[in-house]
mmCIF file of C-alpha atoms in Angstrom:
data_model
loop_
_atom_site.group_PDB
_atom_site.id
_atom_site.type_symbol
_atom_site.label_atom_id
_atom_site.label_comp_id
_atom_site.label_asym_id
_atom_site.label_seq_id
_atom_site.Cartn_x
_atom_site.Cartn_y
_atom_site.Cartn_z
ATOM 1 C CA UNK A 1469 -42.465 -35.137 -76.320
ATOM 2 C CA UNK A 1470 -40.546 -37.030 -73.652
ATOM 3 C CA UNK A 1471 -41.273 -35.958 -70.142
ATOM 4 C CA UNK A 1472 -39.535 -36.892 -66.833
ATOM 5 C CA UNK A 1473 -41.158 -35.886 -63.531
ATOM 6 C CA UNK A 1474 -39.601 -36.291 -60.159
ATOM 7 C CA UNK A 1475 -42.239 -36.258 -57.400
ATOM 8 C CA UNK A 1476 -41.389 -33.089 -55.650
ATOM 9 C CA UNK A 1477 -38.886 -30.282 -55.666
ATOM 10 C CA UNK A 1478 -38.113 -30.875 -52.044
ATOM 11 C CA UNK A 1479 -38.557 -33.614 -49.533
ATOM 12 C CA UNK A 1480 -37.859 -33.385 -45.785
ATOM 13 C CA UNK A 1481 -37.555 -36.503 -43.632
ATOM 14 C CA UNK A 1482 -36.427 -37.343 -40.126
ATOM 15 C CA UNK A 1483 -33.067 -39.032 -39.588
ATOM 16 C CA UNK A 1484 -33.302 -42.809 -39.476
ATOM 17 C CA UNK A 1485 -36.409 -42.966 -41.631
ATOM 18 C CA UNK A 1486 -36.563 -44.271 -45.207
ATOM 19 C CA UNK A 1487 -36.551 -41.650 -47.892
ATOM 20 C CA UNK A 1488 -38.496 -42.544 -51.060
ATOM 21 C CA UNK A 1489 -38.070 -40.521 -54.169
ATOM 22 C CA UNK A 1490 -40.203 -40.986 -57.306
ATOM 23 C CA UNK A 1491 -39.342 -40.642 -60.985
ATOM 24 C CA UNK A 1492 -42.186 -40.865 -63.548
ATOM 25 C CA UNK A 1493 -41.868 -40.641 -67.302
ATOM 26 C CA UNK A 1494 -44.136 -40.309 -70.314
ATOM 27 C CA UNK A 1495 -43.877 -40.743 -74.054
ATOM 28 C CA UNK A 1496 -40.730 -42.798 -73.517
ATOM 29 C CA UNK A 1497 -39.582 -46.349 -73.459
ATOM 30 C CA UNK A 1498 -36.300 -46.284 -71.683
ATOM 31 C CA UNK A 1499 -34.073 -49.329 -71.529
ATOM 32 C CA UNK A 1500 -31.849 -47.870 -68.835
ATOM 33 C CA UNK A 1501 -32.558 -45.741 -65.793
ATOM 34 C CA UNK A 1502 -29.938 -44.086 -63.692
ATOM 35 C CA UNK A 1503 -29.897 -42.191 -60.375
ATOM 36 C CA UNK A 1504 -27.341 -39.476 -59.538
ATOM 37 C CA UNK A 1505 -26.630 -37.408 -56.458
ATOM 38 C CA UNK A 1506 -25.719 -33.697 -56.760
ATOM 39 C CA UNK A 1507 -24.344 -31.535 -53.925
ATOM 40 C CA UNK A 1508 -24.390 -27.753 -54.210
ATOM 41 C CA UNK A 1509 -21.608 -26.448 -56.418
ATOM 42 C CA UNK A 1510 -20.585 -29.958 -57.508
ATOM 43 C CA UNK A 1511 -21.255 -32.141 -60.573
ATOM 44 C CA UNK A 1512 -23.654 -35.081 -60.337
ATOM 45 C CA UNK A 1513 -22.259 -38.328 -58.952
ATOM 46 C CA UNK A 1514 -23.519 -41.636 -60.358
ATOM 47 C CA UNK A 1515 -25.250 -43.898 -57.816
ATOM 48 C CA UNK A 1516 -27.128 -46.751 -59.553
ATOM 49 C CA UNK A 1517 -28.157 -48.018 -62.946
ATOM 50 C CA UNK A 1518 -31.084 -50.382 -63.553
ATOM 51 C CA UNK A 1519 -32.120 -51.946 -66.848
ATOM 52 C CA UNK A 1520 -35.664 -52.456 -68.064
ATOM 53 C CA UNK A 1521 -35.558 -56.237 -67.465
ATOM 54 C CA UNK A 1522 -34.508 -55.711 -63.840
ATOM 55 C CA UNK A 1523 -37.107 -55.092 -61.164
ATOM 56 C CA UNK A 1524 -34.850 -53.964 -58.377
ATOM 57 C CA UNK A 1525 -31.196 -53.048 -57.693
ATOM 58 C CA UNK A 1526 -29.484 -52.532 -54.254
ATOM 59 C CA UNK A 1527 -26.261 -50.887 -53.143
ATOM 60 C CA UNK A 1528 -25.619 -50.567 -49.459
ATOM 61 C CA UNK A 1529 -28.489 -48.451 -48.102
ATOM 62 C CA UNK A 1530 -29.856 -47.558 -51.539
ATOM 63 C CA UNK A 1531 -32.519 -49.460 -53.438
ATOM 64 C CA UNK A 1532 -33.933 -48.679 -56.870
ATOM 65 C CA UNK A 1533 -37.076 -50.215 -58.497
ATOM 66 C CA UNK A 1534 -38.084 -49.913 -62.156
ATOM 67 C CA UNK A 1535 -41.653 -50.572 -63.214
ATOM 68 C CA UNK A 1536 -42.018 -50.236 -67.006
ATOM 69 C CA UNK A 1537 -45.802 -50.804 -66.770
ATOM 70 C CA UNK A 1538 -46.314 -47.940 -64.357
ATOM 71 C CA UNK A 1539 -43.537 -45.955 -66.143
ATOM 72 C CA UNK A 1540 -42.019 -45.263 -62.762
ATOM 73 C CA UNK A 1541 -38.823 -45.709 -60.710
ATOM 74 C CA UNK A 1542 -38.626 -45.497 -56.955
ATOM 75 C CA UNK A 1543 -35.407 -44.637 -55.169
ATOM 76 C CA UNK A 1544 -35.087 -45.533 -51.500
ATOM 77 C CA UNK A 1545 -32.532 -44.525 -48.907
ATOM 78 C CA UNK A 1546 -32.926 -46.565 -45.719
ATOM 79 C CA UNK A 1547 -31.721 -45.379 -42.321
ATOM 80 C CA UNK A 1548 -31.264 -41.905 -43.713
ATOM 81 C CA UNK A 1549 -28.551 -39.617 -42.324
ATOM 82 C CA UNK A 1550 -28.043 -35.860 -42.551
ATOM 83 C CA UNK A 1551 -25.165 -36.610 -44.894
ATOM 84 C CA UNK A 1552 -27.659 -37.924 -47.358
ATOM 85 C CA UNK A 1553 -29.079 -34.454 -47.845
ATOM 86 C CA UNK A 1554 -28.560 -33.518 -51.498
ATOM 87 C CA UNK A 1555 -30.404 -33.240 -54.778
ATOM 88 C CA UNK A 1556 -31.191 -36.634 -56.451
ATOM 89 C CA UNK A 1557 -31.558 -36.842 -60.230
ATOM 90 C CA UNK A 1558 -33.103 -39.570 -62.301
ATOM 91 C CA UNK A 1559 -31.957 -40.035 -65.913
ATOM 92 C CA UNK A 1560 -33.240 -42.213 -68.762
ATOM 93 C CA UNK A 1561 -31.762 -43.514 -71.948
ATOM 94 C CA UNK A 1562 -32.817 -45.951 -74.657
ATOM 95 C CA UNK A 1563 -30.604 -47.598 -77.223
ATOM 96 C CA UNK A 1564 -28.140 -44.970 -78.334
ATOM 97 C CA UNK A 1565 -30.240 -41.957 -77.459
ATOM 98 C CA UNK A 1566 -28.691 -39.359 -75.143
ATOM 99 C CA UNK A 1567 -29.223 -39.477 -71.401
ATOM 100 C CA UNK A 1568 -32.205 -37.315 -70.415
ATOM 101 C CA UNK A 1569 -32.313 -35.937 -66.833
ATOM 102 C CA UNK A 1570 -35.173 -35.002 -64.567
ATOM 103 C CA UNK A 1571 -35.098 -31.742 -62.586
ATOM 104 C CA UNK A 1572 -34.276 -33.554 -59.389
ATOM 105 C CA UNK A 1573 -35.643 -33.757 -55.848
ATOM 106 C CA UNK A 1574 -33.841 -31.898 -53.025
ATOM 107 C CA UNK A 1575 -33.757 -34.203 -50.032
ATOM 108 C CA UNK A 1576 -33.116 -32.803 -46.559
ATOM 109 C CA UNK A 1577 -32.588 -35.246 -43.654
ATOM 110 C CA UNK A 1578 -33.257 -33.589 -40.375
ATOM 111 C CA UNK A 1579 -31.400 -34.720 -37.234
ATOM 112 C CA UNK B 304 -13.864 -43.998 -61.953
ATOM 113 C CA UNK B 305 -12.375 -41.291 -64.076
ATOM 114 C CA UNK B 306 -11.312 -37.980 -62.511
ATOM 115 C CA UNK B 307 -12.505 -34.993 -64.462
ATOM 116 C CA UNK B 308 -11.028 -31.538 -64.119
ATOM 117 C CA UNK B 309 -12.824 -28.521 -65.517
ATOM 118 C CA UNK B 310 -11.430 -25.024 -65.882
ATOM 119 C CA UNK B 311 -12.244 -22.307 -65.067
ATOM 120 C CA UNK B 312 -14.564 -23.122 -62.179
ATOM 121 C CA UNK B 313 -16.313 -19.757 -62.541
ATOM 122 C CA UNK B 314 -16.109 -16.573 -64.551
ATOM 123 C CA UNK B 315 -17.820 -13.288 -65.086
ATOM 124 C CA UNK B 316 -17.848 -12.074 -68.615
ATOM 125 C CA UNK B 317 -18.971 -9.112 -70.624
ATOM 126 C CA UNK B 318 -21.732 -9.616 -73.269
ATOM 127 C CA UNK B 319 -20.446 -10.132 -76.759
ATOM 128 C CA UNK B 320 -17.262 -11.884 -75.653
ATOM 129 C CA UNK B 321 -16.433 -15.585 -75.816
ATOM 130 C CA UNK B 322 -15.136 -17.997 -73.253
ATOM 131 C CA UNK B 323 -13.503 -21.345 -73.619
ATOM 132 C CA UNK B 324 -14.026 -24.037 -70.980
ATOM 133 C CA UNK B 325 -11.537 -26.875 -70.731
ATOM 134 C CA UNK B 326 -12.210 -30.490 -69.595
ATOM 135 C CA UNK B 327 -9.363 -32.826 -68.782
ATOM 136 C CA UNK B 328 -9.787 -36.563 -67.977
ATOM 137 C CA UNK B 329 -7.120 -38.615 -66.183
ATOM 138 C CA UNK B 330 -7.737 -41.614 -68.540
ATOM 139 C CA UNK B 331 -8.698 -42.237 -72.156
ATOM 140 C CA UNK B 332 -12.431 -42.255 -72.761
ATOM 141 C CA UNK B 333 -14.611 -42.751 -75.813
ATOM 142 C CA UNK B 334 -17.663 -40.687 -74.797
ATOM 143 C CA UNK B 335 -17.410 -37.048 -73.643
ATOM 144 C CA UNK B 336 -20.439 -34.818 -73.231
ATOM 145 C CA UNK B 337 -21.154 -31.158 -72.559
ATOM 146 C CA UNK B 338 -24.249 -30.162 -70.590
ATOM 147 C CA UNK B 339 -25.878 -26.890 -69.448
ATOM 148 C CA UNK B 340 -27.672 -26.611 -66.125
ATOM 149 C CA UNK B 341 -29.673 -23.437 -65.534
ATOM 150 C CA UNK B 342 -30.813 -22.570 -61.966
ATOM 151 C CA UNK B 343 -33.517 -24.913 -60.798
ATOM 152 C CA UNK B 344 -33.465 -26.782 -64.093
ATOM 153 C CA UNK B 345 -32.365 -30.203 -65.195
ATOM 154 C CA UNK B 346 -29.125 -30.895 -67.036
ATOM 155 C CA UNK B 347 -29.560 -30.295 -70.780
ATOM 156 C CA UNK B 348 -27.195 -31.995 -73.196
ATOM 157 C CA UNK B 349 -25.492 -29.546 -75.551
ATOM 158 C CA UNK B 350 -23.451 -31.941 -77.575
ATOM 159 C CA UNK B 351 -21.393 -35.167 -77.615
ATOM 160 C CA UNK B 352 -17.770 -34.406 -78.277
ATOM 161 C CA UNK B 353 -16.333 -36.853 -80.800
ATOM 162 C CA UNK B 354 -12.615 -37.495 -81.053
ATOM 163 C CA UNK B 355 -11.274 -36.691 -84.504
ATOM 164 C CA UNK B 356 -14.609 -35.495 -85.953
ATOM 165 C CA UNK B 357 -17.250 -32.766 -85.522
ATOM 166 C CA UNK B 358 -19.323 -32.834 -82.310
ATOM 167 C CA UNK B 359 -22.915 -34.069 -82.426
ATOM 168 C CA UNK B 360 -25.220 -31.240 -81.351
ATOM 169 C CA UNK B 361 -28.650 -31.598 -79.738
ATOM 170 C CA UNK B 362 -31.718 -29.704 -80.978
ATOM 171 C CA UNK B 363 -31.481 -26.032 -80.062
ATOM 172 C CA UNK B 364 -27.659 -25.916 -79.958
ATOM 173 C CA UNK B 365 -25.474 -24.964 -82.921
ATOM 174 C CA UNK B 366 -21.822 -25.180 -83.664
ATOM 175 C CA UNK B 367 -21.483 -21.465 -84.315
ATOM 176 C CA UNK B 368 -22.617 -20.638 -80.782
ATOM 177 C CA UNK B 369 -20.980 -23.579 -78.989
ATOM 178 C CA UNK B 370 -17.923 -24.758 -80.886
ATOM 179 C CA UNK B 371 -16.342 -27.922 -79.434
ATOM 180 C CA UNK B 372 -12.967 -29.426 -79.865
ATOM 181 C CA UNK B 373 -11.837 -32.949 -79.000
ATOM 182 C CA UNK B 374 -8.240 -33.306 -80.033
ATOM 183 C CA UNK B 375 -7.617 -36.566 -78.213
ATOM 184 C CA UNK B 376 -9.230 -39.145 -75.852
ATOM 185 C CA UNK B 377 -8.502 -37.193 -72.689
ATOM 186 C CA UNK B 378 -9.360 -33.521 -73.452
ATOM 187 C CA UNK B 379 -12.148 -31.356 -74.832
ATOM 188 C CA UNK B 380 -13.096 -27.741 -74.923
ATOM 189 C CA UNK B 381 -16.426 -25.942 -75.152
ATOM 190 C CA UNK B 382 -16.540 -22.285 -76.336
ATOM 191 C CA UNK B 383 -19.447 -20.129 -75.483
ATOM 192 C CA UNK B 384 -19.436 -17.507 -78.257
ATOM 193 C CA UNK B 385 -20.863 -14.001 -78.468
ATOM 194 C CA UNK B 386 -22.314 -14.351 -74.937
ATOM 195 C CA UNK B 387 -25.546 -12.715 -73.808
ATOM 196 C CA UNK B 388 -27.103 -12.720 -70.253
ATOM 197 C CA UNK B 389 -29.178 -15.744 -71.331
ATOM 198 C CA UNK B 390 -25.982 -17.789 -71.477
ATOM 199 C CA UNK B 391 -25.451 -17.366 -67.721
ATOM 200 C CA UNK B 392 -25.544 -20.955 -66.493
ATOM 201 C CA UNK B 393 -23.417 -23.815 -65.187
ATOM 202 C CA UNK B 394 -21.643 -25.751 -67.942
ATOM 203 C CA UNK B 395 -20.569 -29.334 -67.119
ATOM 204 C CA UNK B 396 -18.553 -31.860 -68.964
ATOM 205 C CA UNK B 397 -18.981 -35.644 -68.362
ATOM 206 C CA UNK B 398 -17.440 -38.849 -69.568
ATOM 207 C CA UNK B 399 -19.168 -42.133 -70.138
ATOM 208 C CA UNK B 400 -17.914 -45.414 -68.768
ATOM 209 C CA UNK B 401 -18.467 -47.246 -72.037
ATOM 210 C CA UNK B 402 -18.964 -46.651 -75.701
ATOM 211 C CA UNK B 403 -22.656 -45.731 -75.557
ATOM 212 C CA UNK B 404 -24.770 -43.132 -73.813
ATOM 213 C CA UNK B 405 -26.481 -45.875 -71.732
ATOM 214 C CA UNK B 406 -23.551 -46.314 -69.390
ATOM 215 C CA UNK B 407 -22.963 -44.275 -66.222
ATOM 216 C CA UNK B 408 -21.388 -40.870 -66.585
ATOM 217 C CA UNK B 409 -18.901 -39.086 -64.438
ATOM 218 C CA UNK B 410 -18.979 -35.301 -64.203
ATOM 219 C CA UNK B 411 -16.636 -32.510 -63.594
ATOM 220 C CA UNK B 412 -17.705 -29.849 -61.007
ATOM 221 C CA UNK B 413 -18.803 -27.390 -63.681
ATOM 222 C CA UNK B 414 -18.062 -23.881 -64.778
ATOM 223 C CA UNK B 415 -20.352 -21.248 -63.316
ATOM 224 C CA UNK B 416 -20.663 -18.521 -65.966
ATOM 225 C CA UNK B 417 -22.208 -15.093 -65.355
ATOM 226 C CA UNK B 418 -22.689 -12.614 -68.211
ATOM 227 C CA UNK B 419 -23.040 -8.914 -67.421
#
């Protein structure tokens, strides 16, 4: 069955450093990969979408890569700030199949 | 992006009762979805709410337990029927930007449901 793994439940980093979150998948050939941010008590907020034929996508301090050979996506936040502390979810879809979410990684940026 | 309002934001219910959750969008959208998020777990899709026809349910979810209405392009309801403690969860609605599930989704803030 399809499986999505996000590298760790929690990640702590120092303010100003680059946070790197990992999303691995198995038994799946997604055409689209999305990243969302979720704050406590709130719904997920869409951040970035990358297609299978795109290697990299950037938006301000965010960068996403998508390696279909490794079956992996990396999500980077450069110059991280305490306000970046949240849970980050990756989600995959293919064709008209529903979006499937990973469990998320809780990022804490320490001042 | 669309603004999604979900009501109620939270509720505590007795087992055996039913609760209807409302989702209102500030613009017309094709795709509306209902998810469940249990503590420490990922979002699980319950169903896609189709305007003018029956919802499309995912494996493990049935219409008798989770009836859904979609009377127009801006509104949907999810009912959790005959509730048991296992139904305690956060229920979220979302809308898609386009006409397929591949496009970004925008979520309401969810309904936190506790069953006693």
